mmCIF file of C-alpha atoms in Angstrom:
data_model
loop_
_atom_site.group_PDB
_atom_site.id
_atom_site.type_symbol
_atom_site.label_atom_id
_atom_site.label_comp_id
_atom_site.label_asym_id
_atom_site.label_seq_id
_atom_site.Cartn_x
_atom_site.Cartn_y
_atom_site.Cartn_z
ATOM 1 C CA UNK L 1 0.000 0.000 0.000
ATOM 2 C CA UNK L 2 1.377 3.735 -0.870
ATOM 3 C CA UNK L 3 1.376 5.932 2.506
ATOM 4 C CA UNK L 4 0.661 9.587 2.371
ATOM 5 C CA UNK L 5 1.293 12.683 4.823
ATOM 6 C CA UNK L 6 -1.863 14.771 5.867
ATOM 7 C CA UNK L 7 0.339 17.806 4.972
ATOM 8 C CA UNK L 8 0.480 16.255 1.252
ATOM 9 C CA UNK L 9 -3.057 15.861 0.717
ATOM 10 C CA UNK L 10 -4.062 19.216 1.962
ATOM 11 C CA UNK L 11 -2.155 20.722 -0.696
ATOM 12 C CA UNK L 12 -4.734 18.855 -2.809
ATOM 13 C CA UNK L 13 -7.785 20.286 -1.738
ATOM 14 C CA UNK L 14 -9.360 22.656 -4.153
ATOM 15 C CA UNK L 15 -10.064 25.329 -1.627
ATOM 16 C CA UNK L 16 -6.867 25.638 0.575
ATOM 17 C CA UNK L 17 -8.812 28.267 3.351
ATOM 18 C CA UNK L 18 -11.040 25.363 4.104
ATOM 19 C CA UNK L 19 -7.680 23.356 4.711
ATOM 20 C CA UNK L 20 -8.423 23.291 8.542
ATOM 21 C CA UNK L 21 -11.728 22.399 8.276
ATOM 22 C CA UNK L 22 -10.350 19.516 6.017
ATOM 23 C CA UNK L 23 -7.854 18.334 8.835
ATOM 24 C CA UNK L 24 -11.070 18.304 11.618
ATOM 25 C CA UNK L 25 -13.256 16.015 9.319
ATOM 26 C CA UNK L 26 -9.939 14.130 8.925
ATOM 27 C CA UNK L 27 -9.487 13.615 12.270
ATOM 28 C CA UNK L 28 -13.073 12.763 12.766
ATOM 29 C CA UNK L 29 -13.032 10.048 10.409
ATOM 30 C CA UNK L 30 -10.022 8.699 11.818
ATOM 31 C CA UNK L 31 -11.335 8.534 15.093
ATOM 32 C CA UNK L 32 -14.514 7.034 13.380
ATOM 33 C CA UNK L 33 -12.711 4.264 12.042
ATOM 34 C CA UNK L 34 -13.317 5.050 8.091
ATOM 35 C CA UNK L 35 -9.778 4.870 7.437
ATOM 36 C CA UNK L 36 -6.479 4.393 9.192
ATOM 37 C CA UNK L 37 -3.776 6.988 10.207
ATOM 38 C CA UNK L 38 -1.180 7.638 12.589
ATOM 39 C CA UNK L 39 0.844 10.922 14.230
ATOM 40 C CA UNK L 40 4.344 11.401 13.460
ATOM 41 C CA UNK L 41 5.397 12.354 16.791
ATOM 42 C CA UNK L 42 8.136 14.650 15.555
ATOM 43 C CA UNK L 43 7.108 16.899 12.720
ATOM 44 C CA UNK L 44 4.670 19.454 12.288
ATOM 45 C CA UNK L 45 3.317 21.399 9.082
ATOM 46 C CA UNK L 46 1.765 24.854 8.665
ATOM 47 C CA UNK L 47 -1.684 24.829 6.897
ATOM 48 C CA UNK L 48 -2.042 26.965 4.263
ATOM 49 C CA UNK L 49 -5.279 28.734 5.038
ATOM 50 C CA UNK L 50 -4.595 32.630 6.503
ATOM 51 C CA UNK L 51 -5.948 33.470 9.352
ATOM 52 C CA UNK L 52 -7.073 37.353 10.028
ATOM 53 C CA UNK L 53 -6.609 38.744 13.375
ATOM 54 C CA UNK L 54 -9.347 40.702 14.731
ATOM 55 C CA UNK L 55 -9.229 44.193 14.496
ATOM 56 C CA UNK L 56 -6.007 44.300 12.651
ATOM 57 C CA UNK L 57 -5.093 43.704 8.917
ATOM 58 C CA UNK L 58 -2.508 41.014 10.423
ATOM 59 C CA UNK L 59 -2.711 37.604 9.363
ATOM 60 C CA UNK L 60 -1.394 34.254 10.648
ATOM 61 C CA UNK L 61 -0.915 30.328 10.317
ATOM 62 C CA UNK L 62 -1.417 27.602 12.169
ATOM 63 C CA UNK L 63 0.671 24.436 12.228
ATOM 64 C CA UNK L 64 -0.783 21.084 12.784
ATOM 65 C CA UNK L 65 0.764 17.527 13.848
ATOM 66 C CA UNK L 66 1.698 15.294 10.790
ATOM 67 C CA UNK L 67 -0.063 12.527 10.381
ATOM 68 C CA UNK L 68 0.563 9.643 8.032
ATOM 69 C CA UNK L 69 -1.951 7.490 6.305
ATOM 70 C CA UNK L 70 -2.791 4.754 3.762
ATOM 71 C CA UNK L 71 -3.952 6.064 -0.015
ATOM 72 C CA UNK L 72 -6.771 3.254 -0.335
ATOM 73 C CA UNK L 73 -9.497 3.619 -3.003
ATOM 74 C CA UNK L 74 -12.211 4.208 0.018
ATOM 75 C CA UNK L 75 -10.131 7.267 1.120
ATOM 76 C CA UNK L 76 -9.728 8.325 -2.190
ATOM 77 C CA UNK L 77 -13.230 8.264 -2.541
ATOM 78 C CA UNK L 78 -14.050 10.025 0.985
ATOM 79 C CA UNK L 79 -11.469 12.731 0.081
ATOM 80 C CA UNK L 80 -12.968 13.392 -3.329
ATOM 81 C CA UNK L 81 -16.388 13.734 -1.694
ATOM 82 C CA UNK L 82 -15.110 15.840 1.301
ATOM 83 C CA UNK L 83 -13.130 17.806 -1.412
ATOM 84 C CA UNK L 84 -16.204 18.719 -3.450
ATOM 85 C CA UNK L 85 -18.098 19.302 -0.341
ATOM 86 C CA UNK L 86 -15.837 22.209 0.993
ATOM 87 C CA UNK L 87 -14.887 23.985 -2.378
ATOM 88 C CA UNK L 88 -18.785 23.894 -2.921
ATOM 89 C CA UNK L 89 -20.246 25.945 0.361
ATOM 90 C CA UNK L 90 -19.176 27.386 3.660
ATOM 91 C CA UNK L 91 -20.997 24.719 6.579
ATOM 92 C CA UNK L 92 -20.213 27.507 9.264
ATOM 93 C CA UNK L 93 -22.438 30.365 9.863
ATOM 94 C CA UNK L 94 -25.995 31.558 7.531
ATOM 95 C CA UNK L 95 -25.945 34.414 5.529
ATOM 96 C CA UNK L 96 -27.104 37.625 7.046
ATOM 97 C CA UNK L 97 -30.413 39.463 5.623
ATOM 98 C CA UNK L 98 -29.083 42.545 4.048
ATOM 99 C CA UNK L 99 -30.325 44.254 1.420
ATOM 100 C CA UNK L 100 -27.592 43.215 -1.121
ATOM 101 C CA UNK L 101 -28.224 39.700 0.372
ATOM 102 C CA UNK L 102 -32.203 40.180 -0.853
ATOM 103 C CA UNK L 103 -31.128 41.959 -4.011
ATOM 104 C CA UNK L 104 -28.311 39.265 -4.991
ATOM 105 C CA UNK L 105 -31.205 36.389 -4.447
ATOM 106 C CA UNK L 106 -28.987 34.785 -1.388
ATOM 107 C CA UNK L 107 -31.567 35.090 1.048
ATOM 108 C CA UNK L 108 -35.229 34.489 0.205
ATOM 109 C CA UNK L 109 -37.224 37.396 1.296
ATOM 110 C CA UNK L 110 -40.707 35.861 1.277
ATOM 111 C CA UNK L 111 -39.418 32.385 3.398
ATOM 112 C CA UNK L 112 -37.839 35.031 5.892
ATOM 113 C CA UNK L 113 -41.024 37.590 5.838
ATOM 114 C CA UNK L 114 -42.919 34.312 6.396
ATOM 115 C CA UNK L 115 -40.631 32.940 9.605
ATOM 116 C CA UNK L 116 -40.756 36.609 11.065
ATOM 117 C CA UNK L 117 -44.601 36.541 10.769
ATOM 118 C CA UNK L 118 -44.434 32.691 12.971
ATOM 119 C CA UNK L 119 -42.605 34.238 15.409
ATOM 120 C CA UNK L 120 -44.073 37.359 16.170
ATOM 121 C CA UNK L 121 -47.548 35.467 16.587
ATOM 122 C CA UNK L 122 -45.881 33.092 18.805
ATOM 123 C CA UNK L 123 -44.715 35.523 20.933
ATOM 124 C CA UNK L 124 -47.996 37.007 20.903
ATOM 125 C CA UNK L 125 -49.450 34.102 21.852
ATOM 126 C CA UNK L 126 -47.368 32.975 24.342
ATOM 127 C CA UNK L 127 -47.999 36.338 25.875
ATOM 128 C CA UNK L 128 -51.740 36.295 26.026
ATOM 129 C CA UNK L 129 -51.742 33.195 27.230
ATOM 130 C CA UNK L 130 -49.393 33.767 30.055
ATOM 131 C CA UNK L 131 -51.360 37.018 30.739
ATOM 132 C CA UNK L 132 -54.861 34.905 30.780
ATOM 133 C CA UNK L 133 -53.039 32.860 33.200
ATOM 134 C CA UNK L 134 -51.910 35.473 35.199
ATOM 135 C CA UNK L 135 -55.492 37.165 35.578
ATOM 136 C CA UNK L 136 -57.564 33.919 36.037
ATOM 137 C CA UNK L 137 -55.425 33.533 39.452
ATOM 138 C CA UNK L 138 -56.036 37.132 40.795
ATOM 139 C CA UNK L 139 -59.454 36.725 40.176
ATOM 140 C CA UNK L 140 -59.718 33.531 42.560
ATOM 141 C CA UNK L 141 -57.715 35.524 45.385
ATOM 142 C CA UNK L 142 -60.136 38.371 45.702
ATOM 143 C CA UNK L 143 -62.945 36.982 46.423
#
């Protein structure tokens, strides 16, 4: 079997600012038991994604611990998925209703209209319920 380092593959990946996210699903499916891998104790490799410091035009690296692993056609095939996966869409955070957001058609203003318009009578409801409640008991103390 041919053996690969972690820091080889990530130079594969498609979208190299999703290269840590890359490394935690590799991890995770190490741990899971999809495939085998191992640390090499000793060495170390700086991911190639930049991080941005807060506040500050500054960026920075991070290393991670080498790991070496075995190029079988079932990783092939989980890395080619995985691949696809994070050069296609962020998983973190949604998009934030903006206007550009409404006017570029990434948010659908209808479906949010629609969720605001649940919530509100929810509220509402939970409200006047709470306030029924509220005056059914004062009305049995003051008798």
């Amino acid at each position: 079997m041919a053996y690969r380092k972690l820091s080889e593959q990530v130079q594969l990946l498609t979208n190299p600012q999703r290269s840590d996210t890359f490394v935690k699903d590799f991890k995770s499916a190490v741990r899971e038991g999809q495939f085998e891998a191992a640390y090499m104790n000793t060495e170390r490799f700086q991911l190639p994604k930049e991080f941005s410091r807060r506040n500050s035009d500054e960026t920075y690296s991070r290393s991670m611990r080498e790991m070496i692993f075995e190029a079988t056609p079932e990783f092939e095939e989980w890395f080619d998925r995985t691949n696809r996966e994070l050069a296609a869409t962020r998983r973190g955070g949604s998009i934030k209703p903006s206007i550009e957001a409404f006017e570029a058609g990434l948010v659908d203003f209808k479906s949010l209209a629609a969720e605001t318009r649940q919530k509100m009578q929810a509220s509402y409801d939970k409200g006047h319920s709470l306030g029924k409640s509220r005056a059914r008991g004062k009305r049995k103390t003051t008798k």
